[in-house]
mmCIF file of C-alpha atoms in Angstrom:
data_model
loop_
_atom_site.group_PDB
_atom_site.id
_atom_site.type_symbol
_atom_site.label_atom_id
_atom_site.label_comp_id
_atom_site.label_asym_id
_atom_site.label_seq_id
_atom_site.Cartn_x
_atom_site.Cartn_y
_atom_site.Cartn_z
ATOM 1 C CA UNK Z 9 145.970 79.737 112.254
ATOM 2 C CA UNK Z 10 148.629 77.205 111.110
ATOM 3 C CA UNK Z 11 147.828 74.255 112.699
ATOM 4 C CA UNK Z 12 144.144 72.413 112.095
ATOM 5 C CA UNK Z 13 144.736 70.921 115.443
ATOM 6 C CA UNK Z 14 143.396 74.275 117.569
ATOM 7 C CA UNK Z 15 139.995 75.315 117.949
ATOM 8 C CA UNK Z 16 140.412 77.884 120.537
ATOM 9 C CA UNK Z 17 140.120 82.097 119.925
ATOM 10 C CA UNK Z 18 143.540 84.455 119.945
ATOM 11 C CA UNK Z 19 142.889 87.794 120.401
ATOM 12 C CA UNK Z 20 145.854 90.309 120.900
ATOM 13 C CA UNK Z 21 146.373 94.168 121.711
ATOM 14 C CA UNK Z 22 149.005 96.396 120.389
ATOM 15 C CA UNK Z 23 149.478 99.583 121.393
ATOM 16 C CA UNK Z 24 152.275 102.362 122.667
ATOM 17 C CA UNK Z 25 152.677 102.368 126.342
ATOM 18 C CA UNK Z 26 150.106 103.419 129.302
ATOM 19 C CA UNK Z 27 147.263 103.670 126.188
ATOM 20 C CA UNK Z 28 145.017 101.232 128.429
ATOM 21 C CA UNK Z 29 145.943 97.798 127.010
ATOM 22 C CA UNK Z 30 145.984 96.583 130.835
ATOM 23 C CA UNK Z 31 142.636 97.955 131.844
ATOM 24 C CA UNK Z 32 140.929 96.977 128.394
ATOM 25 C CA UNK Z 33 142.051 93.008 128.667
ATOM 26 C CA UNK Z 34 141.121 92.631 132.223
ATOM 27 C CA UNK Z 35 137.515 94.325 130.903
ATOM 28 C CA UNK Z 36 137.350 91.878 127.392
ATOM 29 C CA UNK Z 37 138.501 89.004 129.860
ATOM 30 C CA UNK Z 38 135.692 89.737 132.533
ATOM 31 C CA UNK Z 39 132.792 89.951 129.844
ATOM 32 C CA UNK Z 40 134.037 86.666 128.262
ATOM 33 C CA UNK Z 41 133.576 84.562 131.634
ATOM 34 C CA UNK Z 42 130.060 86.355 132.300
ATOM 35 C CA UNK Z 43 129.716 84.838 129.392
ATOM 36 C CA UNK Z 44 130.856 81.511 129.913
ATOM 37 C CA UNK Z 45 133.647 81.334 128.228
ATOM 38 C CA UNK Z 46 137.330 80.283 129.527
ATOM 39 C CA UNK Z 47 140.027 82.901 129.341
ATOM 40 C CA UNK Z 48 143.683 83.308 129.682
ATOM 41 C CA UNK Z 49 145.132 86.568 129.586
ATOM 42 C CA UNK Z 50 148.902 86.732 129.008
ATOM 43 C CA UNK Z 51 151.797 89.429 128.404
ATOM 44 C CA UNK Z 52 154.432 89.678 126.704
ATOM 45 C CA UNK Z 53 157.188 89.040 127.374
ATOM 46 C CA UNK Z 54 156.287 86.921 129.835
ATOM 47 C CA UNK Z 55 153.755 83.786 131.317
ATOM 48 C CA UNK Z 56 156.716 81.700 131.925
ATOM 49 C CA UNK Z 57 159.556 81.200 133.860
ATOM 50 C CA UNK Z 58 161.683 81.966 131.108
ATOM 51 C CA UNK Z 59 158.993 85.048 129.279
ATOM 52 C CA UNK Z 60 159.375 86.605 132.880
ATOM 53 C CA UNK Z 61 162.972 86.606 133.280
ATOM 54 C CA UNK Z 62 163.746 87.552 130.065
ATOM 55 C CA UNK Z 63 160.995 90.671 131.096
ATOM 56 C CA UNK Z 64 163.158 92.075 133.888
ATOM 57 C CA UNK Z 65 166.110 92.011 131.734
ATOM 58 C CA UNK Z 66 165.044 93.628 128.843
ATOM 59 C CA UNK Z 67 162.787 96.171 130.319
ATOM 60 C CA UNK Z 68 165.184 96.971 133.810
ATOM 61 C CA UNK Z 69 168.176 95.294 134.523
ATOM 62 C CA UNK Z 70 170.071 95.168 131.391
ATOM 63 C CA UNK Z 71 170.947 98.467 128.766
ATOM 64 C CA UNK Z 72 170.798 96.013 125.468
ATOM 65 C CA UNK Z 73 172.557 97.647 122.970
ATOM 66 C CA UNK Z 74 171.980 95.433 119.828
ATOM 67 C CA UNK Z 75 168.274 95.827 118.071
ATOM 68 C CA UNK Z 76 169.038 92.505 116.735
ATOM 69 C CA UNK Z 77 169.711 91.008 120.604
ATOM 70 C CA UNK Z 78 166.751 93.012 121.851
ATOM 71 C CA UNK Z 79 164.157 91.144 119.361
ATOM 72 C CA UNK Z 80 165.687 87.745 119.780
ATOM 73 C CA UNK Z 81 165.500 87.764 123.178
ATOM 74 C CA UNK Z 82 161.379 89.305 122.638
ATOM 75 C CA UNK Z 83 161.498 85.981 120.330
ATOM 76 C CA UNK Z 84 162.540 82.957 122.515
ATOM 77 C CA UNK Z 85 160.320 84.139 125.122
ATOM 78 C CA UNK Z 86 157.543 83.873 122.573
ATOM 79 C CA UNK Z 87 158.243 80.681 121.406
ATOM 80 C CA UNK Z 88 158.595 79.504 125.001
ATOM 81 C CA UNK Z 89 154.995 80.641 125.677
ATOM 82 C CA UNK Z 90 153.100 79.738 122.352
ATOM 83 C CA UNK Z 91 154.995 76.097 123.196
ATOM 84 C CA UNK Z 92 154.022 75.695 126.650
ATOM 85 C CA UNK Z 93 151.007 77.888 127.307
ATOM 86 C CA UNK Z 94 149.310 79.251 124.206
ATOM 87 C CA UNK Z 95 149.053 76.599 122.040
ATOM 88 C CA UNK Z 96 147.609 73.573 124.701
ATOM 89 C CA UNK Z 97 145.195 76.850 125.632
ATOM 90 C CA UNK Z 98 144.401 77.067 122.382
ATOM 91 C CA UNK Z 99 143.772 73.267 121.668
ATOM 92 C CA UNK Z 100 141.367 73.502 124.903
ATOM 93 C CA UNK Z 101 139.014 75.834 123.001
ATOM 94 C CA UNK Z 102 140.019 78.477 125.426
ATOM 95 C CA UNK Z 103 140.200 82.186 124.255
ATOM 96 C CA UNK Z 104 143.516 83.695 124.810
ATOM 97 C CA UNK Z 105 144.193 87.448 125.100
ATOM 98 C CA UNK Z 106 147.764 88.728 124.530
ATOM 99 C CA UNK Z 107 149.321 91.542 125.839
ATOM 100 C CA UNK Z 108 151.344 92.232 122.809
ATOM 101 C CA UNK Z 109 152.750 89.451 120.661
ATOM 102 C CA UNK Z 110 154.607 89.496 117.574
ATOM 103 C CA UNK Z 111 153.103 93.110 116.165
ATOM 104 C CA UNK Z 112 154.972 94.585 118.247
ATOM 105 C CA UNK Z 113 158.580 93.148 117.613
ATOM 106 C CA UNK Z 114 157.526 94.371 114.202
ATOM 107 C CA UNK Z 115 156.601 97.761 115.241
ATOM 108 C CA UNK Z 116 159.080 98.439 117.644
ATOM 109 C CA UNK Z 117 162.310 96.365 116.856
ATOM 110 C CA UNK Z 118 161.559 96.620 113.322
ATOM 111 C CA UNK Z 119 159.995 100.242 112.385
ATOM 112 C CA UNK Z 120 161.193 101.612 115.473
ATOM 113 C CA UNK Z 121 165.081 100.501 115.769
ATOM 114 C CA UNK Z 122 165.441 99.905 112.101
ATOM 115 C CA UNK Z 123 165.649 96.051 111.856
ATOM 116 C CA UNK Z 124 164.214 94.168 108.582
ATOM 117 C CA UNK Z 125 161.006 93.651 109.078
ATOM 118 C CA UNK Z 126 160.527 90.690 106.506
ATOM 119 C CA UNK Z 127 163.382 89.158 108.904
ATOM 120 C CA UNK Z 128 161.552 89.378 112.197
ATOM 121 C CA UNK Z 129 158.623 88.722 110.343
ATOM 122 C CA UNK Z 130 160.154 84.995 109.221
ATOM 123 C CA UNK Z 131 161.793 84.385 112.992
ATOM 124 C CA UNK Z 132 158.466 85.575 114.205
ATOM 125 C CA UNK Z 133 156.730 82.373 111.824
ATOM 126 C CA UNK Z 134 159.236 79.983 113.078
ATOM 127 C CA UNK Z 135 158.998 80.971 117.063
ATOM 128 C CA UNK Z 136 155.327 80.852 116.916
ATOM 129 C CA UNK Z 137 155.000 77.529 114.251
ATOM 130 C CA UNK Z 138 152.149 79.444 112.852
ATOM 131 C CA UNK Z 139 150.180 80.228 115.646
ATOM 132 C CA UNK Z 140 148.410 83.681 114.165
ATOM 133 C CA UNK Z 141 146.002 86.292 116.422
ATOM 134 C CA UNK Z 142 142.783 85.822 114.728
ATOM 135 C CA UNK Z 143 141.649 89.442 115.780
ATOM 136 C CA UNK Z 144 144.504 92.423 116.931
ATOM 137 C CA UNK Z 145 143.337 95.260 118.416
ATOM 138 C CA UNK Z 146 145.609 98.359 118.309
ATOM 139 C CA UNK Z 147 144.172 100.797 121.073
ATOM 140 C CA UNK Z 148 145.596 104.026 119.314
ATOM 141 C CA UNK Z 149 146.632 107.069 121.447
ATOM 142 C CA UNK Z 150 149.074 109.145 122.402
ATOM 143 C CA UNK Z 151 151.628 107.707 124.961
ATOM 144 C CA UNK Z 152 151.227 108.133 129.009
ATOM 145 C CA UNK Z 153 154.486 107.021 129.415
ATOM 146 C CA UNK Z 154 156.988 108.400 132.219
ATOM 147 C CA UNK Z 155 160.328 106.851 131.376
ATOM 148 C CA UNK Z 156 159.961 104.017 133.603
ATOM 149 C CA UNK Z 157 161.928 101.383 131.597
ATOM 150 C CA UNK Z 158 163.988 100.640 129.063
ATOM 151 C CA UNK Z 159 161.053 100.817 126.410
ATOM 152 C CA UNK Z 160 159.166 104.122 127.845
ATOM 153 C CA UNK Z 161 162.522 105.758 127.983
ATOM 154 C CA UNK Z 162 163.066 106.226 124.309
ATOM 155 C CA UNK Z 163 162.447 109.533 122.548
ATOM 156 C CA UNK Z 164 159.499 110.681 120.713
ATOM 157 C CA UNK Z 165 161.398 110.021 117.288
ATOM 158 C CA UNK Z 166 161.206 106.288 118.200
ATOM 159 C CA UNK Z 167 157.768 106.038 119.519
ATOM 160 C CA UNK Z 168 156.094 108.054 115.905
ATOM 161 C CA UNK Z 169 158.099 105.389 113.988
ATOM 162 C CA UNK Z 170 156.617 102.941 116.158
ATOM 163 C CA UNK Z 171 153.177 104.597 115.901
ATOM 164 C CA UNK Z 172 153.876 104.205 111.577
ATOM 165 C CA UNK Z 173 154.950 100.869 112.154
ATOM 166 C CA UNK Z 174 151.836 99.894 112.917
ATOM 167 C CA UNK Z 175 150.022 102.280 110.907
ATOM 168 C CA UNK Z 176 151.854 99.900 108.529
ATOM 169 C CA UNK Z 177 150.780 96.735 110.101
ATOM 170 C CA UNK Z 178 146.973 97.839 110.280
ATOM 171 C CA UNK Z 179 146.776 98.454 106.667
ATOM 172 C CA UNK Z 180 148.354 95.319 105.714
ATOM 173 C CA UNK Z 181 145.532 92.993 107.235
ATOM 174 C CA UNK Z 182 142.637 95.153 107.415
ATOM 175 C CA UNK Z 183 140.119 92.113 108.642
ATOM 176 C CA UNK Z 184 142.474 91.183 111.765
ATOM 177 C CA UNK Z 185 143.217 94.628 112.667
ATOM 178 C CA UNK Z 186 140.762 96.588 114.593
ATOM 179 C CA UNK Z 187 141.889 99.962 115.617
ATOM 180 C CA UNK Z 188 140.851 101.609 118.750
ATOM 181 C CA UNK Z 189 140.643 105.205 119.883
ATOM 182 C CA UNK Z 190 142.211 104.946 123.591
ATOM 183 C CA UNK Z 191 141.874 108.683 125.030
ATOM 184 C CA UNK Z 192 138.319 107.752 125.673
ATOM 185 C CA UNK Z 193 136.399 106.691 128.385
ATOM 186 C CA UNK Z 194 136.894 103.416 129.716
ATOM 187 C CA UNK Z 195 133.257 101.979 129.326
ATOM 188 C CA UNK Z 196 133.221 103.883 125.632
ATOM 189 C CA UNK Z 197 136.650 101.926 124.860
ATOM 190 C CA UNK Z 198 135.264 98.563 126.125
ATOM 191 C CA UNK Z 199 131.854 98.851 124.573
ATOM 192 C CA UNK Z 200 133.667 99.101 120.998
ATOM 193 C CA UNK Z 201 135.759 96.292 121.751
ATOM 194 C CA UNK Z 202 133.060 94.190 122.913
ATOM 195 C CA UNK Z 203 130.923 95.282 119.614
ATOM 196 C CA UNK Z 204 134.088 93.952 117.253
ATOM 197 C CA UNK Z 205 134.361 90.309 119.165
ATOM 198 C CA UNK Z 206 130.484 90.124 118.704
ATOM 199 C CA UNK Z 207 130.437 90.733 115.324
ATOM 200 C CA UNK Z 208 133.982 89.162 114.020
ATOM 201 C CA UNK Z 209 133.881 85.889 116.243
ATOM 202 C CA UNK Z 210 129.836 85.748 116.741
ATOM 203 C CA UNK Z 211 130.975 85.772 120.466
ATOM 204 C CA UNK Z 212 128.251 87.357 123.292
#
């Protein structure tokens, strides 16, 4: 992580849509407090006042039309929430489980809608002053998605360059990444995850 300051545990999950990212956190988050350990789950975008009304916007209220709007609006709700929630988490010693974070602007704004990714990469650096997952899982599967926003509704073209994206991603930082086969069982998904936190962050 960037700053020396925090002693606490990141752990994000990546993913296409409906691949069981909500039902695996909730899971990871329950087995960490058994354990006695204090949690915060968050999404993205979203866990402020700002992350959530920058959520209804760009997922049902407003068509954006610009990639490059689309990601910087994904950005300053990041930065609000590594500013205001993440990092003083983080500083607690708390272990804090994203719901996406800035993977996925790389993935999807980036592989999927074409932006430079070595662009979002650097605004991604600056929004989040450093503030790094230390593991990522990427539960990998096809998409359940119905069309229900402005994200689900894109074609398949846009969700395999998406899926390469983080292909992409994975490969690039092979230690962080841990990749996931969702179209399992629940308790077979979980178990794997919980195997990877025990053995990369000595946790359980």
């Amino acid at each position: 992580m960037g700053d020396d300051r925090i002693r606490g545990t990141l752990i994000s999950f990546e993913g296409l849509e409906k691949v069981g990212k909500t039902t695996q956190i909730r899971r990871l988050a329950l087995w960490l407090r058994s354990l006695g350990h204090t949690v915060t789950v968050l999404r993205e975008p979203g866990g402020t006042m700002l992350g959530e009304t920058l959520r209804g916007m760009l997922l049902h209220t407003v068509q954006i039309h610009s990639a490059a709007a689309e990601f910087l609006l994904f950005a300053a709700a990041r930065a609000e929430l590594v500013t205001t929630v993440i990092q003083p988490a983080l500083e607690e010693g708390q272990i804090v489980i994203l719901d996406r974070y800035g993977d996925s602007s790389a993935a999807y704004q980036g592989f999927g809608r074409g932006l430079e990714v070595k662009w979002i990469t650097l605004v991604n650096e600056k929004v989040t002053t450093g503030v790094e997952p230390d593991m990522t899982f990427w539960l990998r599967g096809p998409s359940f998605a119905v069309g229900d926003d402005n994200i689900e509704s894109q074609d398949q073209g846009f969700f395999a360059r998406v899926e390469e994206g983080y292909e992409t991603l994975a490969s690039q930082e092979p230690a962080r990444w841990h990749i996931i086969p969702s179209a399992r069982p629940a308790d077979t998904v979980s178990r794997d995850i919980q195997a990877a936190v025990r053995e990369t962050l000595n946790i359980g």
